[in-house]
mmCIF file of C-alpha atoms in Angstrom:
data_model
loop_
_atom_site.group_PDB
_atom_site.id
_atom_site.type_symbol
_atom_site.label_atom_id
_atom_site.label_comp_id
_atom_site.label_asym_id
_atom_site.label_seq_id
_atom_site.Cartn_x
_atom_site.Cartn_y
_atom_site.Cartn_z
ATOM 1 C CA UNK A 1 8.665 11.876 13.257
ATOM 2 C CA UNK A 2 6.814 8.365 12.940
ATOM 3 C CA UNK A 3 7.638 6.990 9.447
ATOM 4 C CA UNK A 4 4.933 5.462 6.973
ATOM 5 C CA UNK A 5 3.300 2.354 8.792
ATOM 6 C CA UNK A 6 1.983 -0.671 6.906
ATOM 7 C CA UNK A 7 0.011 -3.486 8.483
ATOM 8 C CA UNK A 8 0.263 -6.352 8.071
ATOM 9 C CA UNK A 9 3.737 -7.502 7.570
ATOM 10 C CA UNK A 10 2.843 -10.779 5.921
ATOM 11 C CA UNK A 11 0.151 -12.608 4.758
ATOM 12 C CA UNK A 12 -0.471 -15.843 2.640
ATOM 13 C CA UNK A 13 -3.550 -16.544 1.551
ATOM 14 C CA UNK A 14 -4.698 -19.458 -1.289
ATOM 15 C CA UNK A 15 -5.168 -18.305 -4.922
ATOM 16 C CA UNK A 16 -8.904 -17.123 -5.519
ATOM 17 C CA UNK A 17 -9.170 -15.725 -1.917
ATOM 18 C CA UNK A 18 -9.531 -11.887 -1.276
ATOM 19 C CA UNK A 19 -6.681 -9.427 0.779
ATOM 20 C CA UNK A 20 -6.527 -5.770 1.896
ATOM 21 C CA UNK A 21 -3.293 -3.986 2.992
ATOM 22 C CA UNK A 22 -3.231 -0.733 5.290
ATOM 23 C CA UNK A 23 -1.012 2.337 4.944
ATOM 24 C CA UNK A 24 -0.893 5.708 7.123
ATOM 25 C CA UNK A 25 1.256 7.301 5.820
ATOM 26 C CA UNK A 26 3.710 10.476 7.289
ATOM 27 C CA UNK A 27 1.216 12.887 8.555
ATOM 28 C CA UNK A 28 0.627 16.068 6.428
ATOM 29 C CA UNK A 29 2.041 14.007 3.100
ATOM 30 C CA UNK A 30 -0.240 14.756 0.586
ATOM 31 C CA UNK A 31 0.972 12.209 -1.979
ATOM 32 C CA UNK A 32 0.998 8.542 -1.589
ATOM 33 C CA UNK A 33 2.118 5.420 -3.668
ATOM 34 C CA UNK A 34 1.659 2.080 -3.724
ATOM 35 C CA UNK A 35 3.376 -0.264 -5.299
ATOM 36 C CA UNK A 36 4.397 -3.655 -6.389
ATOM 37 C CA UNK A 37 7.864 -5.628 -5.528
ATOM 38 C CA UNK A 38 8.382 -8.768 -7.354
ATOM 39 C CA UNK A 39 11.709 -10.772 -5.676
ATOM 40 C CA UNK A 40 14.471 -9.784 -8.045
ATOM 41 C CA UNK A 41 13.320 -6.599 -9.637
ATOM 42 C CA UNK A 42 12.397 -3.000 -8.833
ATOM 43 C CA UNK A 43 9.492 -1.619 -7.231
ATOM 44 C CA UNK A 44 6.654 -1.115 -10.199
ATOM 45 C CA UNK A 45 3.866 1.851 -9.289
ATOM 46 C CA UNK A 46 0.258 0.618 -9.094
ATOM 47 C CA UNK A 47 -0.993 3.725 -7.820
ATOM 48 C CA UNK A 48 -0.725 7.472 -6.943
ATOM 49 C CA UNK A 49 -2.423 9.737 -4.669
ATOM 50 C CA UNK A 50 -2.873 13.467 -4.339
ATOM 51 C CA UNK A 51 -4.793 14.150 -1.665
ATOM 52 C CA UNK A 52 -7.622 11.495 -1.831
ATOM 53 C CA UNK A 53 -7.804 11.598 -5.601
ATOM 54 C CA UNK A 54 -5.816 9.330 -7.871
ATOM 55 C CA UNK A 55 -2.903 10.692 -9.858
ATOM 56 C CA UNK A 56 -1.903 8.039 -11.922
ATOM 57 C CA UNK A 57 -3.268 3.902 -11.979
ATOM 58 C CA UNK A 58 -2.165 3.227 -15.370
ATOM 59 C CA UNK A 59 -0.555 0.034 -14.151
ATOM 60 C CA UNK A 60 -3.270 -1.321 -11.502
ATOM 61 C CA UNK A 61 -4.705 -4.173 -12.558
ATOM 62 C CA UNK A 62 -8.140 -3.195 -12.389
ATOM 63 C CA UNK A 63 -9.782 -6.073 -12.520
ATOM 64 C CA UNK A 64 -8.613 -7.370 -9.588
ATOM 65 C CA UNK A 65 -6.849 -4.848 -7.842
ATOM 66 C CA UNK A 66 -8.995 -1.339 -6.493
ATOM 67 C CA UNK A 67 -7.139 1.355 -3.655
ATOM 68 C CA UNK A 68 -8.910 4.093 -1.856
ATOM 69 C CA UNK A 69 -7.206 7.209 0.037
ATOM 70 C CA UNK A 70 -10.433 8.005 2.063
ATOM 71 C CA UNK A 71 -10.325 11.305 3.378
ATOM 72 C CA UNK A 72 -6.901 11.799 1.686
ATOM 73 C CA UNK A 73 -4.732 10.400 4.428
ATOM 74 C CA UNK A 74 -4.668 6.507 5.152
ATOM 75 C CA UNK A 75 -4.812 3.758 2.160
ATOM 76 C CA UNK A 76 -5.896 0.507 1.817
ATOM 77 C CA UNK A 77 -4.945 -1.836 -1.338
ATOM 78 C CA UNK A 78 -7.435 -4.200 -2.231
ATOM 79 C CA UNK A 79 -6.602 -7.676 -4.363
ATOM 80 C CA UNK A 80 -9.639 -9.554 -5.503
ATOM 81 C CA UNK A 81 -9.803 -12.542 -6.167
ATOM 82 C CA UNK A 82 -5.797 -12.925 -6.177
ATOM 83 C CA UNK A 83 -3.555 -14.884 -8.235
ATOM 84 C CA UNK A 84 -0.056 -16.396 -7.464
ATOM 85 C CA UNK A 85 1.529 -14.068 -9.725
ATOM 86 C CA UNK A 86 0.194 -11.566 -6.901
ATOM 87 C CA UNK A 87 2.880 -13.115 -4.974
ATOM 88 C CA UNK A 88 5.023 -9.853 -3.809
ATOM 89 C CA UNK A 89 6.028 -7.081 -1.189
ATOM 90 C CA UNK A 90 3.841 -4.124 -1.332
ATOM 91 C CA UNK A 91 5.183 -1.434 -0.570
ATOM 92 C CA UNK A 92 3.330 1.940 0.972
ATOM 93 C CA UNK A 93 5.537 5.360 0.091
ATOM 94 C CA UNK A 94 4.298 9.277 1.266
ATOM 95 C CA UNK A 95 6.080 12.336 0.026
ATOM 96 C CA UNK A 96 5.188 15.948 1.253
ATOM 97 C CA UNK A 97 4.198 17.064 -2.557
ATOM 98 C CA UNK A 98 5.159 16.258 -6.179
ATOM 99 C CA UNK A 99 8.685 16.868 -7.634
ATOM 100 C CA UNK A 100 9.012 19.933 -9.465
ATOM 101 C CA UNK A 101 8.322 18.279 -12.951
ATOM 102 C CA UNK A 102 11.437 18.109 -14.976
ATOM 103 C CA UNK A 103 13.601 19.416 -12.156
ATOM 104 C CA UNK A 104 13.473 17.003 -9.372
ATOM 105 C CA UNK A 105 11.318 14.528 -7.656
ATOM 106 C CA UNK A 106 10.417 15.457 -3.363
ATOM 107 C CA UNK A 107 11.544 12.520 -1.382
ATOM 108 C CA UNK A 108 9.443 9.413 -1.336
ATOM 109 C CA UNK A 109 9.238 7.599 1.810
ATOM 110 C CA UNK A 110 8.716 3.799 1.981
ATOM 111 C CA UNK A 111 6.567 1.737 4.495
ATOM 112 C CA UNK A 112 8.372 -1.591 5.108
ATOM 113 C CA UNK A 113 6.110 -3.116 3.382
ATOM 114 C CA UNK A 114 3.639 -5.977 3.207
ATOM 115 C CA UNK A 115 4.937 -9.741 2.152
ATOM 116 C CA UNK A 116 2.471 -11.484 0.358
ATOM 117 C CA UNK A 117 2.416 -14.814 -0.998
ATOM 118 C CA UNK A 118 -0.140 -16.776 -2.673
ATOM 119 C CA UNK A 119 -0.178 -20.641 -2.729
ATOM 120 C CA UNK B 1 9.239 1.657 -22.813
ATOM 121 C CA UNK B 2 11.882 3.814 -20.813
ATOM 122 C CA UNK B 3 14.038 0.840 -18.812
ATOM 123 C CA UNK B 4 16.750 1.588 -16.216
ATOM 124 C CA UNK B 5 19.267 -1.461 -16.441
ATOM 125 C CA UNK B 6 21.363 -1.928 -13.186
ATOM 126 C CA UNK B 7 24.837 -3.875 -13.306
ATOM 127 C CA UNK B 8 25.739 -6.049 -11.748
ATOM 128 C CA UNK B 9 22.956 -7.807 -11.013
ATOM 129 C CA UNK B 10 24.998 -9.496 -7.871
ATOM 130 C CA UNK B 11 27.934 -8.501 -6.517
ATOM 131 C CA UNK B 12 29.590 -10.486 -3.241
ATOM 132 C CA UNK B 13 33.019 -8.805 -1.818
ATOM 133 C CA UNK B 14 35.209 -8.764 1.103
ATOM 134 C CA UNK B 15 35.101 -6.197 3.882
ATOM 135 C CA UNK B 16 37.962 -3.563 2.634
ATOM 136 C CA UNK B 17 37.472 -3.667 -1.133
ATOM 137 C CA UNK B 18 36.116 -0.946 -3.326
ATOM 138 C CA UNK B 19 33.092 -1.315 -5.841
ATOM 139 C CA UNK B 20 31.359 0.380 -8.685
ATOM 140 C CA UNK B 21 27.992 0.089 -9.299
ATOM 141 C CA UNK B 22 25.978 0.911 -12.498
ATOM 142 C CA UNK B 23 22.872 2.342 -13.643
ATOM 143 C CA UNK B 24 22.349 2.938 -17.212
ATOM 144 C CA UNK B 25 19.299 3.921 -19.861
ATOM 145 C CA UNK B 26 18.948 5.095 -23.307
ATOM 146 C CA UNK B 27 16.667 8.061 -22.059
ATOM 147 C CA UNK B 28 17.664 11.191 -21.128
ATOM 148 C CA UNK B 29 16.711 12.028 -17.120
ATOM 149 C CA UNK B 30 15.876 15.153 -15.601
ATOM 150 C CA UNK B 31 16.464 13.735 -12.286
ATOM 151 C CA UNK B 32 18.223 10.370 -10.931
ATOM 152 C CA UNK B 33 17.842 8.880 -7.276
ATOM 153 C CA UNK B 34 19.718 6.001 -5.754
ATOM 154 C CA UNK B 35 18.169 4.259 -2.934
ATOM 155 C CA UNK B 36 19.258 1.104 -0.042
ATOM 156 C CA UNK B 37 16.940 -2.061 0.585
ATOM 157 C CA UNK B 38 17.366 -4.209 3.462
ATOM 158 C CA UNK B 39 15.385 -7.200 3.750
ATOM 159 C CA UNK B 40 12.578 -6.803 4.920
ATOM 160 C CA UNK B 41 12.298 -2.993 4.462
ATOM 161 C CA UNK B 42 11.029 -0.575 2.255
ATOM 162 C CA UNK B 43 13.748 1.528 0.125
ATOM 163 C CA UNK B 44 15.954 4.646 1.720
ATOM 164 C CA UNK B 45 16.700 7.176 -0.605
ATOM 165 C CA UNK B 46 20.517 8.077 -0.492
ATOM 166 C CA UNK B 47 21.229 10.567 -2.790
ATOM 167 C CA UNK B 48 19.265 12.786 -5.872
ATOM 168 C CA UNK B 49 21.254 14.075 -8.268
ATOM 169 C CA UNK B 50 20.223 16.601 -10.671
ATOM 170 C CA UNK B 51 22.869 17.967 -12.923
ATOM 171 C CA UNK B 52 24.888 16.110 -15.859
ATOM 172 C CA UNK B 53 28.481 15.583 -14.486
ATOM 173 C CA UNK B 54 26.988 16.219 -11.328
ATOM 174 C CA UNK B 55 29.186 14.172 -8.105
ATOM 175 C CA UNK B 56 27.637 13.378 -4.456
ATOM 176 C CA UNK B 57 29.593 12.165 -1.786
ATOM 177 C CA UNK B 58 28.026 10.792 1.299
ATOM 178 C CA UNK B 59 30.506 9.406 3.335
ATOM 179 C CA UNK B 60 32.338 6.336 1.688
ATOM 180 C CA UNK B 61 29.929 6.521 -1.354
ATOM 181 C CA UNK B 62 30.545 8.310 -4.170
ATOM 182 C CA UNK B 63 27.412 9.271 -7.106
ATOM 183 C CA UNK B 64 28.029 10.551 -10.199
ATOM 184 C CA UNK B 65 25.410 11.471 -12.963
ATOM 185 C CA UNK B 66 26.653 10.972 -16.288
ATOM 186 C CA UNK B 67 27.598 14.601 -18.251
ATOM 187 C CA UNK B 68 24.543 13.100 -21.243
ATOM 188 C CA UNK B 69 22.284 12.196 -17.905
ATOM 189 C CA UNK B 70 21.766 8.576 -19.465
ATOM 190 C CA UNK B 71 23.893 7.016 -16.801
ATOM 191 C CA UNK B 72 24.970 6.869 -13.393
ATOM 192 C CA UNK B 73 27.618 5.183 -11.020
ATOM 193 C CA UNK B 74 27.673 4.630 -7.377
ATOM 194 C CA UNK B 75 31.414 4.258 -6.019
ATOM 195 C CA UNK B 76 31.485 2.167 -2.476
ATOM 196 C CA UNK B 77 35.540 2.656 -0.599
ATOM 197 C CA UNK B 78 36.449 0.264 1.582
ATOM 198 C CA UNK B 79 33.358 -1.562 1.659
ATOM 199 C CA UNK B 80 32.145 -2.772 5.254
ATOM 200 C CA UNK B 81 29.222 -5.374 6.179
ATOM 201 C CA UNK B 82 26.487 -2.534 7.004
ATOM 202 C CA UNK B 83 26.822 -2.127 3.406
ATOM 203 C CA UNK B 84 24.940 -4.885 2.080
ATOM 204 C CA UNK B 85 21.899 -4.584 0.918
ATOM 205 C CA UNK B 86 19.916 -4.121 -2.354
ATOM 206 C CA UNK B 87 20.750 -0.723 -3.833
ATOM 207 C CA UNK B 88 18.306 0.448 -6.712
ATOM 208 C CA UNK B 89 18.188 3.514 -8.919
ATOM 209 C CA UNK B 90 15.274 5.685 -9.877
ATOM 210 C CA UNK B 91 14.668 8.032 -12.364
ATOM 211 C CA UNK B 92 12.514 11.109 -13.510
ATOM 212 C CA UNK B 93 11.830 12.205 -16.962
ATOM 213 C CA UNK B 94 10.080 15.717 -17.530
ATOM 214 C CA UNK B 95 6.878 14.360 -18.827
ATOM 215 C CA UNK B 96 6.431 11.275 -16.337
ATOM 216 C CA UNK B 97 3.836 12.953 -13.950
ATOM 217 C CA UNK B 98 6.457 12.437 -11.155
ATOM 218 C CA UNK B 99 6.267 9.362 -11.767
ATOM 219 C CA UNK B 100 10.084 7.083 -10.563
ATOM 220 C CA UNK B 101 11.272 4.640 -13.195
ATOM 221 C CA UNK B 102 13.353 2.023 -11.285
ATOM 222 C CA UNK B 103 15.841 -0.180 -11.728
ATOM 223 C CA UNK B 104 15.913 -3.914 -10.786
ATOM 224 C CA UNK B 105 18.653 -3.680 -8.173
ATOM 225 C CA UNK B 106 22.179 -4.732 -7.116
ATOM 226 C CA UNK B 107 22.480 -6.976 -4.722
ATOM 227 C CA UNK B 108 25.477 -6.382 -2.437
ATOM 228 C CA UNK B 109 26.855 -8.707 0.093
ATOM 229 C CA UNK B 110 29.952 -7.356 1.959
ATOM 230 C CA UNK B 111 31.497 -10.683 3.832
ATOM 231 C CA UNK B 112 33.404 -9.633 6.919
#
């Protein structure tokens, strides 16, 4: 089974200029996440996916940042115009549904992610 | 603001020792995953656990949920090289829309 695919691995672009990342994730996952990797900490949610409508982007930056799930399988992650605080992995998850809430949470699983850094 | 806090923050050990790992909060979690980063990759989940007091073994690790389900450990025997790597816990509360809280990580070097 082919895992979650990201493209591309790394990019650096200058503050102020524009960048799109790619996800397909596992075929027939219904729910996909994106989200943010700062070196030293956890990954933080930007968005959430069911299908191709959004779940939760609470935390997206909207100004800047915008995601679409067209046709409810690939992604693409859109950061415009970025800054250097932008600098970060983003990381592409799938899972096959949502967790049971309050009972247990179906496996997510990660793309290896896309290394940005902005000078 | 529900906050996982992983401990240590680093942890560097020889090949053959034995290590504890911590994740703790002041929430109550229905649900608590641990996962392993390697650099340049995106997180594997190792183990969910569900149940307060509840203990996983996979392998050399040992998990253990914490009987109030406020706290977990992750228990590495004889530690070996494919080891190392950034191990980070995640966890579900009942009205987070399946939404994973995560922790900031331990980083784990095992030195041959």
């Amino acid at each position: 089974e082919a895992g979650v695919a990201q493209s591309p691995r790394y990019k650096i672009i200058e503050k102020r200029q524009s960048v799109a990342f790619w996800c397909n994730p596992i075929s027939g996952h219904a729910t996909l996440y994106w989200y943010q990797q700062i070196l030293g900490q956890g990954p933080k949610l930007l968005i959430q996916f069911q299908n191709n409508g959004v779940v939760d982007d609470s935390q997206l930056p909207k100004d800047r940042f915008s995601a679409e799930r067209l046709k409810g399988v690939d992604s693409t992650l859109k950061i415009q115009p970025a800054k250097l605080e932008d600098s970060a992995v983003y990381l592409c998850a799938s899972s096959l549904r949502p967790g049971l809430a309050g009972v247990s949470t179906d496996t997510q699983y990660f793309g290896p992610g896309t290394r940005l850094t902005v000078l | 603001t529900q906050l996982l806090e992983q401990s240590p923050q680093f942890l560097s050990i020889q090949e053959g020792e034995n290590l504890t790992v911590y994740c703790n909060s002041s929430s109550v979690f229905s649900s608590l995953q641990w996962y392993r980063q390697e650099p340049g990759e995106g997180p594997v989940l190792l183990v969910t656990v569900v149940t307060g007091g509840e203990v996983k073994k996979l392998k050399r690790l040992t998990f253990q949920f914490g009987d109030a389900r406020k706290d977990s450990s992750l228990h590495i025997t004889a530690a070996q090289p494919g080891d190392t790597g950034l191990y980070l816990c995640a966890a579900l509360t009942v009205d987070s829309n399946y939404q994973l809280i995560w922790g900031a990580g331990t980083k784990l070097i095992i030195k041959p």
